[in-house]
């Protein structure tokens, strides 16, 4: 069970799609992108009938499985220090912030502030190489005129309780979310204006003057369709051989006792990104700690309990290296989740057939970019004059993957080499 979901009370029973329905809009996929598209549509065309449909419970998919860093700054996982070209990054920051503000207004509207905290994020270095990476990141931020604070080892210990990190960088613009709580809260808030069906996987789609999506027990017909299914865009026949299906994994401890918290020290709430993008992300949420690391290439878009438990051993090693004072800490939750990446870090966005719009493949920053492209898909579909729509349309499409067997052999090897490079940061 994904930990963030496990911390929430069980949701009321799902409303499953049964029988024939019609609507003005159908949105398939209720993650960050689908919820943003639905909310934006409900603002742009308030009288229209909007249906949002998901194969799972809201919050059960990747949207509720991530580490909850809603990052305003560039966050390029494929690079060495998260940064890219300066002009590109300036645009990225502006667009990311627009998405964060859109989410912030949802948090305010639906009373979700406890799941959406403007706390900033730490980057932590455990090695001299990591420190050099952070210095390069800081130089990049200086060039972008973005604020940051440099921290030395003792300052990092004051925050995290561990002397594992020899230095760090704090950037203030990140929101720390309880991702499952946030997306579930947004869905609940939206449910007075948007009809939401869960546990209703779309098994076929027919496009035309009216589009029809079918599930095991029902169907919906509508003139406009928005697909926000992330990597599953490929299952709908779009962006084939352009999307990289990567999984990443997390483990969450049981609650730490008062004496364990005293032995640990540090601040009760913080989120830390590794200096090396392939290292371990660590979050403390009061009495629990969450570790995320390891990327695997899963082109069939699924993982297994076996893979999750094998990677759990890597989480335990990373945890013990950072928190030796906590001994053999049992993990209460372990889970994996689907990331959709593209070789050129481009999203899948736009009108792919007449009145069929897509927003997906958010390259590891889907809490923010899923929100961004979801909301822009709604703007594009309605024909609003939002300036960012044109900017998004001018971005490149996801690049074609390398031919087989280069992907099957090369992608796991490349991930292995990048993770090995992370060394102690993992
Ligand atoms: C462990 C982990 C840590 C991560 N950490 C971060 C982080 O800190 N910050 C960050 O920004 N991102 C992070 N991510 C990535 C982030 O979770 C994703 O980028 C984000 O969820 C993408 O949002 P989305 O709405 O585009 O897609 P998703 O959240 O994947 O939502 C797509 C939805 O489509 C539904 N769907 C698919 N096919 C069908 C179908 N046929 N019929 C009906 N519904 C369908 C799925 O059930 C799913 O709910 C992390 C991911 C993982 C796994």
Short mmCIF file of C-alpha atoms in Angstrom, two decimals, residues 76-381:
data_model
loop_
_atom_site.label_atom_id
_atom_site.label_comp_id
_atom_site.label_asym_id
_atom_site.label_seq_id
_atom_site.Cartn_x
_atom_site.Cartn_y
_atom_site.Cartn_z
CA UNK A 76 16.12 17.93 -14.79
CA UNK A 77 16.51 14.31 -13.62
CA UNK A 78 18.67 13.28 -16.59
CA UNK A 79 21.32 15.95 -15.95
CA UNK A 80 24.04 16.14 -13.33
CA UNK A 81 22.77 19.08 -11.28
CA UNK A 82 19.06 19.50 -12.15
CA UNK A 83 19.73 22.63 -14.26
CA UNK A 84 19.38 23.32 -17.98
CA UNK A 85 19.97 26.27 -20.34
CA UNK A 86 19.31 29.62 -18.65
CA UNK A 87 16.53 31.00 -20.89
CA UNK A 88 14.79 27.66 -20.93
CA UNK A 89 15.00 27.49 -17.14
CA UNK A 90 13.59 31.01 -16.72
CA UNK A 91 10.52 30.01 -18.71
CA UNK A 92 10.29 26.73 -16.78
CA UNK A 93 10.31 28.58 -13.44
CA UNK A 94 7.59 30.98 -14.55
CA UNK A 95 5.38 28.15 -15.77
CA UNK A 96 6.05 25.95 -12.73
CA UNK A 97 5.10 28.83 -10.45
CA UNK A 98 1.86 29.38 -12.34
CA UNK A 99 1.02 25.71 -11.75
CA UNK A 100 1.93 25.91 -8.06
CA UNK A 101 -0.29 28.99 -7.68
CA UNK A 102 -3.13 27.13 -9.40
CA UNK A 103 -2.69 24.27 -6.91
CA UNK A 104 -2.41 26.78 -4.06
CA UNK A 105 -5.73 28.32 -5.01
CA UNK A 106 -7.27 24.82 -4.97
CA UNK A 107 -5.73 24.21 -1.53
CA UNK A 108 -7.30 27.48 -0.29
CA UNK A 109 -10.64 26.85 -1.98
CA UNK A 110 -11.01 23.33 -0.60
CA UNK A 111 -9.35 23.83 2.82
CA UNK A 112 -6.33 21.61 2.02
CA UNK A 113 -3.58 23.75 3.53
CA UNK A 114 -2.44 20.87 5.77
CA UNK A 115 -1.62 18.87 2.61
CA UNK A 116 0.07 21.77 0.82
CA UNK A 117 2.81 23.47 2.84
CA UNK A 118 5.04 26.20 1.42
CA UNK A 119 8.12 24.89 3.22
CA UNK A 120 10.92 25.03 0.63
CA UNK A 121 13.31 22.14 0.01
CA UNK A 122 16.82 21.17 1.03
CA UNK A 123 19.40 19.64 -1.25
CA UNK A 124 21.86 17.51 0.72
CA UNK A 125 25.39 16.44 -0.26
CA UNK A 126 27.04 13.44 1.33
CA UNK A 127 30.32 13.55 -0.65
CA UNK A 128 32.79 16.08 -2.03
CA UNK A 129 31.43 15.30 -5.48
CA UNK A 130 27.92 16.05 -4.18
CA UNK A 131 29.14 19.35 -2.75
CA UNK A 132 30.65 20.25 -6.14
CA UNK A 133 27.30 19.45 -7.77
CA UNK A 134 25.53 21.72 -5.28
CA UNK A 135 27.99 24.54 -5.95
CA UNK A 136 27.25 24.21 -9.69
CA UNK A 137 23.52 24.24 -8.89
CA UNK A 138 23.97 27.37 -6.73
CA UNK A 139 25.92 29.11 -9.51
CA UNK A 140 23.10 28.29 -11.87
CA UNK A 141 20.58 29.77 -9.40
CA UNK A 142 22.72 32.91 -9.07
CA UNK A 143 22.66 33.26 -12.86
CA UNK A 144 18.88 32.98 -12.75
CA UNK A 145 18.68 35.52 -9.87
CA UNK A 146 16.94 32.88 -7.75
CA UNK A 147 17.44 32.96 -3.97
CA UNK A 148 19.06 30.10 -2.05
CA UNK A 149 20.82 29.55 1.25
CA UNK A 150 24.03 27.56 1.62
CA UNK A 151 24.27 25.28 4.66
CA UNK A 152 27.32 23.58 6.15
CA UNK A 153 27.41 20.13 7.75
CA UNK A 154 26.50 21.25 11.30
CA UNK A 155 23.56 23.31 9.96
CA UNK A 156 22.36 20.28 8.01
CA UNK A 157 22.57 18.24 11.20
CA UNK A 158 20.46 20.81 13.08
CA UNK A 159 17.73 20.24 10.51
CA UNK A 160 18.00 16.54 9.73
CA UNK A 161 19.46 15.17 12.98
CA UNK A 162 22.15 13.25 11.09
CA UNK A 163 25.76 14.13 10.30
CA UNK A 164 25.49 12.20 7.01
CA UNK A 165 25.22 15.42 5.00
CA UNK A 166 28.39 17.50 4.76
CA UNK A 167 26.64 20.44 3.15
CA UNK A 168 23.40 21.57 1.62
CA UNK A 169 21.43 24.18 -0.26
CA UNK A 170 17.98 25.45 0.68
CA UNK A 171 15.63 26.88 -1.93
CA UNK A 172 12.42 28.49 -0.67
CA UNK A 173 9.86 28.08 -3.48
CA UNK A 174 8.98 24.39 -3.17
CA UNK A 175 5.66 23.29 -1.73
CA UNK A 176 5.73 20.07 0.29
CA UNK A 177 2.52 18.14 -0.30
CA UNK A 178 0.90 15.11 1.24
CA UNK A 179 0.22 13.98 -2.31
CA UNK A 180 -2.61 11.50 -1.71
CA UNK A 181 -4.32 13.86 0.73
CA UNK A 182 -4.01 16.73 -1.71
CA UNK A 183 -5.35 14.98 -4.82
CA UNK A 184 -8.14 13.31 -2.90
CA UNK A 185 -9.08 16.64 -1.36
CA UNK A 186 -9.09 18.36 -4.76
CA UNK A 187 -11.30 15.61 -6.19
CA UNK A 188 -13.71 15.92 -3.28
CA UNK A 189 -13.78 19.70 -3.64
CA UNK A 190 -14.42 19.42 -7.36
CA UNK A 191 -17.12 16.81 -7.04
CA UNK A 192 -19.93 19.37 -6.80
CA UNK A 193 -19.03 20.64 -10.30
CA UNK A 194 -17.43 17.60 -11.94
CA UNK A 195 -18.80 14.08 -11.98
CA UNK A 196 -16.04 11.68 -10.96
CA UNK A 197 -16.04 7.94 -11.67
CA UNK A 198 -13.34 5.78 -10.08
CA UNK A 199 -12.36 2.12 -10.48
CA UNK A 200 -13.52 2.52 -14.07
CA UNK A 201 -10.66 1.73 -16.44
CA UNK A 202 -11.24 2.91 -19.99
CA UNK A 203 -10.76 -0.17 -22.13
CA UNK A 204 -11.52 1.30 -25.55
CA UNK A 205 -11.93 4.66 -27.21
CA UNK A 206 -13.64 5.62 -30.42
CA UNK A 207 -13.08 9.10 -31.78
CA UNK A 208 -15.22 10.96 -34.30
CA UNK A 209 -17.83 13.69 -34.30
CA UNK A 210 -18.66 12.39 -30.87
CA UNK A 211 -16.02 10.49 -28.93
CA UNK A 212 -16.93 7.42 -26.89
CA UNK A 213 -14.88 5.87 -24.11
CA UNK A 214 -15.89 2.45 -22.83
CA UNK A 215 -15.27 0.73 -19.52
CA UNK A 216 -16.17 -2.80 -18.38
CA UNK A 217 -19.64 -1.70 -17.29
CA UNK A 218 -20.39 1.57 -19.05
CA UNK A 219 -19.61 4.19 -21.64
CA UNK A 220 -19.58 7.95 -22.04
CA UNK A 221 -20.03 9.93 -25.21
CA UNK A 222 -18.85 13.51 -25.52
CA UNK A 223 -17.69 15.89 -28.24
CA UNK A 224 -14.45 16.73 -26.40
CA UNK A 225 -11.98 14.43 -24.75
CA UNK A 226 -8.90 15.16 -22.64
CA UNK A 227 -6.49 12.30 -21.95
CA UNK A 228 -4.41 12.80 -18.82
CA UNK A 229 -3.24 9.23 -18.35
CA UNK A 230 0.49 9.96 -18.20
CA UNK A 231 2.51 7.06 -19.73
CA UNK A 232 -0.73 5.28 -20.63
CA UNK A 233 -1.12 7.74 -23.51
CA UNK A 234 0.72 4.98 -25.31
CA UNK A 235 -2.04 2.48 -24.42
CA UNK A 236 -4.44 4.87 -26.19
CA UNK A 237 -2.23 4.75 -29.31
CA UNK A 238 -0.47 8.11 -28.87
CA UNK A 239 3.27 8.90 -28.65
CA UNK A 240 4.22 5.29 -29.33
CA UNK A 241 7.95 4.63 -28.99
CA UNK A 242 8.41 8.09 -27.52
CA UNK A 243 7.64 7.55 -23.84
CA UNK A 244 10.06 6.02 -21.35
CA UNK A 245 8.32 4.02 -18.65
CA UNK A 246 10.42 4.24 -15.53
CA UNK A 247 9.41 3.28 -11.99
CA UNK A 248 10.75 4.66 -8.75
CA UNK A 249 10.16 3.41 -5.20
CA UNK A 250 9.66 4.56 -1.63
CA UNK A 251 9.46 3.20 1.90
CA UNK A 252 7.89 4.88 4.95
CA UNK A 253 8.79 3.99 8.54
CA UNK A 254 6.36 3.15 11.28
CA UNK A 255 5.83 6.09 13.70
CA UNK A 256 9.03 6.83 15.65
CA UNK A 257 8.57 6.70 19.43
CA UNK A 258 9.24 9.83 21.49
CA UNK A 259 12.62 8.42 22.58
CA UNK A 260 13.56 7.58 18.97
CA UNK A 261 12.64 11.11 17.94
CA UNK A 262 14.81 12.45 20.78
CA UNK A 263 17.73 10.23 19.67
CA UNK A 264 17.31 11.50 16.12
CA UNK A 265 17.03 15.20 16.96
CA UNK A 266 16.61 17.72 14.14
CA UNK A 267 13.45 19.41 12.89
CA UNK A 268 10.18 17.49 12.71
CA UNK A 269 9.33 18.43 9.11
CA UNK A 270 11.71 18.70 6.16
CA UNK A 271 12.21 17.38 2.65
CA UNK A 272 15.61 16.72 1.13
CA UNK A 273 16.60 16.16 -2.48
CA UNK A 274 19.91 14.38 -3.11
CA UNK A 275 22.79 16.37 -4.61
CA UNK A 276 22.96 13.76 -7.34
CA UNK A 277 19.60 13.32 -9.14
CA UNK A 278 20.03 9.54 -8.84
CA UNK A 279 20.50 9.63 -5.05
CA UNK A 280 17.94 9.22 -2.22
CA UNK A 281 15.15 11.67 -1.51
CA UNK A 282 14.38 11.82 2.21
CA UNK A 283 11.39 13.36 3.96
CA UNK A 284 10.58 13.65 7.61
CA UNK A 285 6.89 14.12 8.35
CA UNK A 286 6.72 14.49 12.13
CA UNK A 287 7.08 11.02 13.56
CA UNK A 288 7.85 9.19 10.29
CA UNK A 289 10.60 9.20 7.67
CA UNK A 290 10.19 8.43 3.98
CA UNK A 291 13.05 7.23 1.74
CA UNK A 292 12.80 7.23 -2.05
CA UNK A 293 15.41 5.88 -4.40
CA UNK A 294 16.12 3.58 -7.35
CA UNK A 295 14.80 3.90 -10.88
CA UNK A 296 13.96 0.86 -13.01
CA UNK A 297 12.95 0.62 -16.64
CA UNK A 298 9.55 -1.14 -16.91
CA UNK A 299 8.30 -0.79 -20.48
CA UNK A 300 5.24 -2.92 -19.67
CA UNK A 301 4.17 -0.12 -17.25
CA UNK A 302 3.93 -2.37 -14.21
CA UNK A 303 6.05 -3.41 -11.26
CA UNK A 304 5.71 -6.39 -8.91
CA UNK A 305 5.68 -6.99 -5.16
CA UNK A 306 8.96 -8.85 -5.66
CA UNK A 307 10.64 -5.86 -7.29
CA UNK A 308 9.28 -3.53 -4.60
CA UNK A 309 10.57 -5.75 -1.84
CA UNK A 310 14.02 -6.16 -3.48
CA UNK A 311 14.35 -2.40 -3.77
CA UNK A 312 13.16 -2.13 -0.16
CA UNK A 313 16.51 -3.61 0.85
CA UNK A 314 18.24 -0.66 -0.87
CA UNK A 315 15.96 1.72 1.05
CA UNK A 316 16.89 0.05 4.33
CA UNK A 317 20.62 0.43 3.53
CA UNK A 318 20.19 4.11 2.67
CA UNK A 319 18.12 4.64 5.82
CA UNK A 320 20.69 2.98 8.11
CA UNK A 321 23.55 4.98 6.55
CA UNK A 322 21.74 8.23 7.37
CA UNK A 323 20.09 7.34 10.65
CA UNK A 324 22.31 4.83 12.50
CA UNK A 325 20.86 6.11 15.81
CA UNK A 326 17.50 4.54 14.83
CA UNK A 327 18.83 1.00 14.39
CA UNK A 328 16.83 -1.54 12.37
CA UNK A 329 13.78 0.62 11.78
CA UNK A 330 10.85 -1.35 10.34
CA UNK A 331 9.17 0.17 7.29
CA UNK A 332 5.38 0.17 7.54
CA UNK A 333 4.78 0.95 3.87
CA UNK A 334 6.68 0.21 0.68
CA UNK A 335 5.54 1.07 -2.81
CA UNK A 336 6.59 1.82 -6.37
CA UNK A 337 5.08 4.14 -8.96
CA UNK A 338 5.16 4.95 -12.64
CA UNK A 339 7.11 7.92 -13.98
CA UNK A 340 6.80 8.85 -17.60
CA UNK A 341 9.95 10.40 -19.06
CA UNK A 342 11.01 11.38 -22.55
CA UNK A 343 14.55 11.40 -23.92
CA UNK A 344 14.43 15.18 -24.48
CA UNK A 345 12.45 15.90 -21.24
CA UNK A 346 9.54 17.19 -23.35
CA UNK A 347 5.93 16.72 -22.26
CA UNK A 348 3.19 15.14 -24.34
CA UNK A 349 0.83 18.05 -24.89
CA UNK A 350 -1.60 19.33 -27.46
CA UNK A 351 -4.51 18.38 -29.70
CA UNK A 352 -3.65 14.97 -31.11
CA UNK A 353 -6.89 14.45 -33.05
CA UNK A 354 -9.80 16.75 -33.65
CA UNK A 355 -11.11 17.70 -30.16
CA UNK A 356 -8.87 15.11 -28.47
CA UNK A 357 -6.38 16.82 -26.17
CA UNK A 358 -3.55 15.32 -24.15
CA UNK A 359 -1.39 16.33 -21.20
CA UNK A 360 1.12 13.82 -19.91
CA UNK A 361 4.68 12.60 -19.64
CA UNK A 362 5.77 15.06 -17.00
CA UNK A 363 9.32 13.86 -16.61
CA UNK A 364 9.45 13.24 -12.89
CA UNK A 365 7.97 16.60 -11.89
CA UNK A 366 4.36 15.71 -12.51
CA UNK A 367 2.97 17.27 -9.36
CA UNK A 368 3.76 20.62 -10.94
CA UNK A 369 4.03 19.95 -14.66
CA UNK A 370 1.07 17.57 -14.68
CA UNK A 371 -0.89 20.41 -13.12
CA UNK A 372 0.52 22.89 -15.62
CA UNK A 373 -0.16 20.90 -18.79
CA UNK A 374 -3.51 19.68 -17.45
CA UNK A 375 -4.71 23.21 -16.91
CA UNK A 376 -3.27 24.35 -20.26
CA UNK A 377 -5.00 21.45 -22.03
CA UNK A 378 -8.30 22.85 -20.74
CA UNK A 379 -7.34 26.34 -21.93
CA UNK A 380 -6.34 24.98 -25.35
CA UNK A 381 -9.55 22.97 -25.66
#
